[in-house]
């Protein structure tokens, strides 16, 4: 059984991280690339945002009796298969999971241009993820 409070808490966390990232968008690319403190803040907040999506997916997957021993990408995939999120959103959040792995494990050097682009071009996918999960939760209640 899905614990709605867990889902709501993870959605709230994702929303807060998304809002924090939105506020960090004001810098020019030059300012961003030259400020290591801002880079670390953006990277860490992105990692937290993506992790909150994974945690939410793990909870929903386990609550639906699906084994939860897969990769983080498989957790997100399960949300798509269960109809919680759209296939487009699933694909983008799966890509984000791969991106999180690069940030978290520092495979090679982090490309700050790519992080800057994600900050400015891809936050809407996280907002969409949150809307779709919230809609799914609402539909379960009615």
PDB file of C-alpha atoms in Angstrom:
ATOM      1  CA  UNK A   1       0.000   0.000   0.000  1.00  0.00           C
ATOM      2  CA  UNK A   2       1.370   3.418  -0.962  1.00  0.00           C
ATOM      3  CA  UNK A   3       1.983   5.644   2.033  1.00  0.00           C
ATOM      4  CA  UNK A   4       0.618   8.942   0.773  1.00  0.00           C
ATOM      5  CA  UNK A   5       2.518  10.839   3.452  1.00  0.00           C
ATOM      6  CA  UNK A   6       5.847   9.474   2.166  1.00  0.00           C
ATOM      7  CA  UNK A   7       4.927  10.430  -1.400  1.00  0.00           C
ATOM      8  CA  UNK A   8       3.783  13.894  -0.305  1.00  0.00           C
ATOM      9  CA  UNK A   9       7.000  14.439   1.679  1.00  0.00           C
ATOM     10  CA  UNK A  10       9.183  13.444  -1.288  1.00  0.00           C
ATOM     11  CA  UNK A  11       7.132  15.685  -3.581  1.00  0.00           C
ATOM     12  CA  UNK A  12       7.575  18.573  -1.145  1.00  0.00           C
ATOM     13  CA  UNK A  13      11.346  18.003  -1.053  1.00  0.00           C
ATOM     14  CA  UNK A  14      11.510  17.873  -4.859  1.00  0.00           C
ATOM     15  CA  UNK A  15       9.479  21.076  -5.048  1.00  0.00           C
ATOM     16  CA  UNK A  16      11.825  22.856  -2.613  1.00  0.00           C
ATOM     17  CA  UNK A  17      14.937  21.739  -4.518  1.00  0.00           C
ATOM     18  CA  UNK A  18      13.363  22.827  -7.807  1.00  0.00           C
ATOM     19  CA  UNK A  19      12.547  26.237  -6.339  1.00  0.00           C
ATOM     20  CA  UNK A  20      16.110  26.583  -5.002  1.00  0.00           C
ATOM     21  CA  UNK A  21      17.501  25.783  -8.455  1.00  0.00           C
ATOM     22  CA  UNK A  22      15.103  28.228 -10.099  1.00  0.00           C
ATOM     23  CA  UNK A  23      16.464  30.962  -7.839  1.00  0.00           C
ATOM     24  CA  UNK A  24      20.038  30.072  -8.868  1.00  0.00           C
ATOM     25  CA  UNK A  25      19.301  30.698 -12.541  1.00  0.00           C
ATOM     26  CA  UNK A  26      20.028  34.420 -12.453  1.00  0.00           C
ATOM     27  CA  UNK A  27      23.751  34.168 -13.123  1.00  0.00           C
ATOM     28  CA  UNK A  28      25.312  34.485 -16.551  1.00  0.00           C
ATOM     29  CA  UNK A  29      27.236  31.464 -17.805  1.00  0.00           C
ATOM     30  CA  UNK A  30      30.504  33.328 -17.227  1.00  0.00           C
ATOM     31  CA  UNK A  31      29.572  34.084 -13.605  1.00  0.00           C
ATOM     32  CA  UNK A  32      28.519  30.471 -13.063  1.00  0.00           C
ATOM     33  CA  UNK A  33      31.642  28.921 -14.588  1.00  0.00           C
ATOM     34  CA  UNK A  34      33.924  31.178 -12.531  1.00  0.00           C
ATOM     35  CA  UNK A  35      32.205  30.621  -9.138  1.00  0.00           C
ATOM     36  CA  UNK A  36      33.049  27.245  -7.604  1.00  0.00           C
ATOM     37  CA  UNK A  37      30.768  27.802  -4.593  1.00  0.00           C
ATOM     38  CA  UNK A  38      27.747  28.362  -6.828  1.00  0.00           C
ATOM     39  CA  UNK A  39      28.731  25.345  -8.948  1.00  0.00           C
ATOM     40  CA  UNK A  40      28.830  23.139  -5.868  1.00  0.00           C
ATOM     41  CA  UNK A  41      25.488  24.477  -4.640  1.00  0.00           C
ATOM     42  CA  UNK A  42      23.822  23.829  -7.996  1.00  0.00           C
ATOM     43  CA  UNK A  43      25.374  20.373  -8.354  1.00  0.00           C
ATOM     44  CA  UNK A  44      24.424  19.312  -4.826  1.00  0.00           C
ATOM     45  CA  UNK A  45      20.883  20.627  -5.163  1.00  0.00           C
ATOM     46  CA  UNK A  46      20.477  18.823  -8.501  1.00  0.00           C
ATOM     47  CA  UNK A  47      21.726  15.605  -6.904  1.00  0.00           C
ATOM     48  CA  UNK A  48      19.261  16.023  -4.023  1.00  0.00           C
ATOM     49  CA  UNK A  49      16.407  16.757  -6.430  1.00  0.00           C
ATOM     50  CA  UNK A  50      17.123  13.699  -8.547  1.00  0.00           C
ATOM     51  CA  UNK A  51      17.553  11.528  -5.445  1.00  0.00           C
ATOM     52  CA  UNK A  52      14.167  12.645  -4.111  1.00  0.00           C
ATOM     53  CA  UNK A  53      12.619  11.499  -7.424  1.00  0.00           C
ATOM     54  CA  UNK A  54      14.384   8.134  -7.084  1.00  0.00           C
ATOM     55  CA  UNK A  55      13.290   7.740  -3.446  1.00  0.00           C
ATOM     56  CA  UNK A  56       9.706   8.483  -4.404  1.00  0.00           C
ATOM     57  CA  UNK A  57       9.885   5.956  -7.254  1.00  0.00           C
ATOM     58  CA  UNK A  58      11.351   3.298  -4.934  1.00  0.00           C
ATOM     59  CA  UNK A  59       8.489   3.772  -2.485  1.00  0.00           C
ATOM     60  CA  UNK A  60       5.782   3.560  -5.161  1.00  0.00           C
ATOM     61  CA  UNK A  61       7.423   0.555  -6.790  1.00  0.00           C
ATOM     62  CA  UNK A  62       7.778  -1.337  -3.495  1.00  0.00           C
ATOM     63  CA  UNK A  63       4.213  -0.402  -2.506  1.00  0.00           C
ATOM     64  CA  UNK A  64       2.951  -1.986  -5.706  1.00  0.00           C
ATOM     65  CA  UNK A  65       4.634  -5.264  -4.858  1.00  0.00           C
ATOM     66  CA  UNK A  66       7.329  -4.887  -7.492  1.00  0.00           C
ATOM     67  CA  UNK A  67      10.763  -6.009  -6.416  1.00  0.00           C
ATOM     68  CA  UNK A  68      12.880  -2.999  -5.603  1.00  0.00           C
ATOM     69  CA  UNK A  69      16.333  -4.368  -6.210  1.00  0.00           C
ATOM     70  CA  UNK A  70      16.859  -2.630  -9.529  1.00  0.00           C
ATOM     71  CA  UNK A  71      18.946   0.325 -10.504  1.00  0.00           C
ATOM     72  CA  UNK A  72      17.806   3.891  -9.917  1.00  0.00           C
ATOM     73  CA  UNK A  73      16.878   4.122 -13.611  1.00  0.00           C
ATOM     74  CA  UNK A  74      14.732   1.007 -13.240  1.00  0.00           C
ATOM     75  CA  UNK A  75      12.944   2.630 -10.308  1.00  0.00           C
ATOM     76  CA  UNK A  76      11.980   5.566 -12.536  1.00  0.00           C
ATOM     77  CA  UNK A  77      11.064   3.149 -15.340  1.00  0.00           C
ATOM     78  CA  UNK A  78       8.627   1.440 -12.970  1.00  0.00           C
ATOM     79  CA  UNK A  79       6.746   4.742 -12.506  1.00  0.00           C
ATOM     80  CA  UNK A  80       6.262   4.887 -16.259  1.00  0.00           C
ATOM     81  CA  UNK A  81       5.126   1.265 -16.428  1.00  0.00           C
ATOM     82  CA  UNK A  82       2.647   1.857 -13.588  1.00  0.00           C
ATOM     83  CA  UNK A  83       1.251   4.898 -15.403  1.00  0.00           C
ATOM     84  CA  UNK A  84       2.297   7.271 -12.625  1.00  0.00           C
ATOM     85  CA  UNK A  85       4.338   9.410 -15.036  1.00  0.00           C
ATOM     86  CA  UNK A  86       4.289   9.796 -18.810  1.00  0.00           C
ATOM     87  CA  UNK A  87       6.852   8.059 -21.014  1.00  0.00           C
ATOM     88  CA  UNK A  88       8.411  11.425 -21.944  1.00  0.00           C
ATOM     89  CA  UNK A  89       8.858  12.356 -18.302  1.00  0.00           C
ATOM     90  CA  UNK A  90      10.151   8.872 -17.522  1.00  0.00           C
ATOM     91  CA  UNK A  91      12.797   9.161 -20.235  1.00  0.00           C
ATOM     92  CA  UNK A  92      13.977  12.604 -19.096  1.00  0.00           C
ATOM     93  CA  UNK A  93      14.145  11.643 -15.418  1.00  0.00           C
ATOM     94  CA  UNK A  94      16.043   8.451 -16.335  1.00  0.00           C
ATOM     95  CA  UNK A  95      18.552  10.674 -18.172  1.00  0.00           C
ATOM     96  CA  UNK A  96      18.741  12.840 -15.048  1.00  0.00           C
ATOM     97  CA  UNK A  97      19.598   9.757 -12.975  1.00  0.00           C
ATOM     98  CA  UNK A  98      22.578   9.132 -15.252  1.00  0.00           C
ATOM     99  CA  UNK A  99      23.541  12.780 -14.868  1.00  0.00           C
ATOM    100  CA  UNK A 100      23.281  12.485 -11.076  1.00  0.00           C
ATOM    101  CA  UNK A 101      25.685   9.539 -11.179  1.00  0.00           C
ATOM    102  CA  UNK A 102      28.215  11.693 -13.030  1.00  0.00           C
ATOM    103  CA  UNK A 103      27.861  14.462 -10.429  1.00  0.00           C
ATOM    104  CA  UNK A 104      27.884  12.159  -7.410  1.00  0.00           C
ATOM    105  CA  UNK A 105      30.738   9.909  -8.441  1.00  0.00           C
ATOM    106  CA  UNK A 106      32.752  12.458 -10.399  1.00  0.00           C
ATOM    107  CA  UNK A 107      33.314  10.234 -13.414  1.00  0.00           C
ATOM    108  CA  UNK A 108      35.938  12.421 -15.010  1.00  0.00           C
ATOM    109  CA  UNK A 109      35.637  16.169 -14.814  1.00  0.00           C
ATOM    110  CA  UNK A 110      32.172  17.708 -14.467  1.00  0.00           C
ATOM    111  CA  UNK A 111      31.373  19.864 -17.491  1.00  0.00           C
ATOM    112  CA  UNK A 112      30.108  23.109 -15.975  1.00  0.00           C
ATOM    113  CA  UNK A 113      28.595  24.162 -19.304  1.00  0.00           C
ATOM    114  CA  UNK A 114      26.412  21.039 -19.213  1.00  0.00           C
ATOM    115  CA  UNK A 115      25.352  21.674 -15.597  1.00  0.00           C
ATOM    116  CA  UNK A 116      24.528  25.288 -16.483  1.00  0.00           C
ATOM    117  CA  UNK A 117      22.455  24.077 -19.434  1.00  0.00           C
ATOM    118  CA  UNK A 118      20.557  21.567 -17.270  1.00  0.00           C
ATOM    119  CA  UNK A 119      19.870  24.343 -14.760  1.00  0.00           C
ATOM    120  CA  UNK A 120      18.405  26.557 -17.485  1.00  0.00           C
ATOM    121  CA  UNK A 121      16.828  24.056 -19.879  1.00  0.00           C
ATOM    122  CA  UNK A 122      15.684  21.000 -17.915  1.00  0.00           C
ATOM    123  CA  UNK A 123      14.066  22.076 -14.632  1.00  0.00           C
ATOM    124  CA  UNK A 124      10.646  21.973 -16.290  1.00  0.00           C
ATOM    125  CA  UNK A 125      10.969  18.164 -16.489  1.00  0.00           C
ATOM    126  CA  UNK A 126      11.223  17.984 -12.713  1.00  0.00           C
ATOM    127  CA  UNK A 127       8.200  20.242 -12.355  1.00  0.00           C
ATOM    128  CA  UNK A 128       6.336  17.990 -14.780  1.00  0.00           C
ATOM    129  CA  UNK A 129       7.407  14.903 -12.799  1.00  0.00           C
ATOM    130  CA  UNK A 130       6.029  16.500  -9.630  1.00  0.00           C
ATOM    131  CA  UNK A 131       2.734  17.461 -11.330  1.00  0.00           C
ATOM    132  CA  UNK A 132       2.248  13.985 -12.776  1.00  0.00           C
ATOM    133  CA  UNK A 133       2.954  12.228  -9.464  1.00  0.00           C
ATOM    134  CA  UNK A 134       0.685  14.680  -7.612  1.00  0.00           C
ATOM    135  CA  UNK A 135      -2.094  14.067 -10.163  1.00  0.00           C
ATOM    136  CA  UNK A 136      -1.639  10.292  -9.775  1.00  0.00           C
ATOM    137  CA  UNK A 137      -1.844  10.641  -5.994  1.00  0.00           C
ATOM    138  CA  UNK A 138      -4.984  12.795  -6.297  1.00  0.00           C
ATOM    139  CA  UNK A 139      -6.625  10.262  -8.633  1.00  0.00           C
ATOM    140  CA  UNK A 140      -5.936   7.474  -6.125  1.00  0.00           C
ATOM    141  CA  UNK A 141      -7.827   9.395  -3.486  1.00  0.00           C
ATOM    142  CA  UNK A 142     -10.959   9.908  -5.572  1.00  0.00           C
TER     143      UNK A 142
END
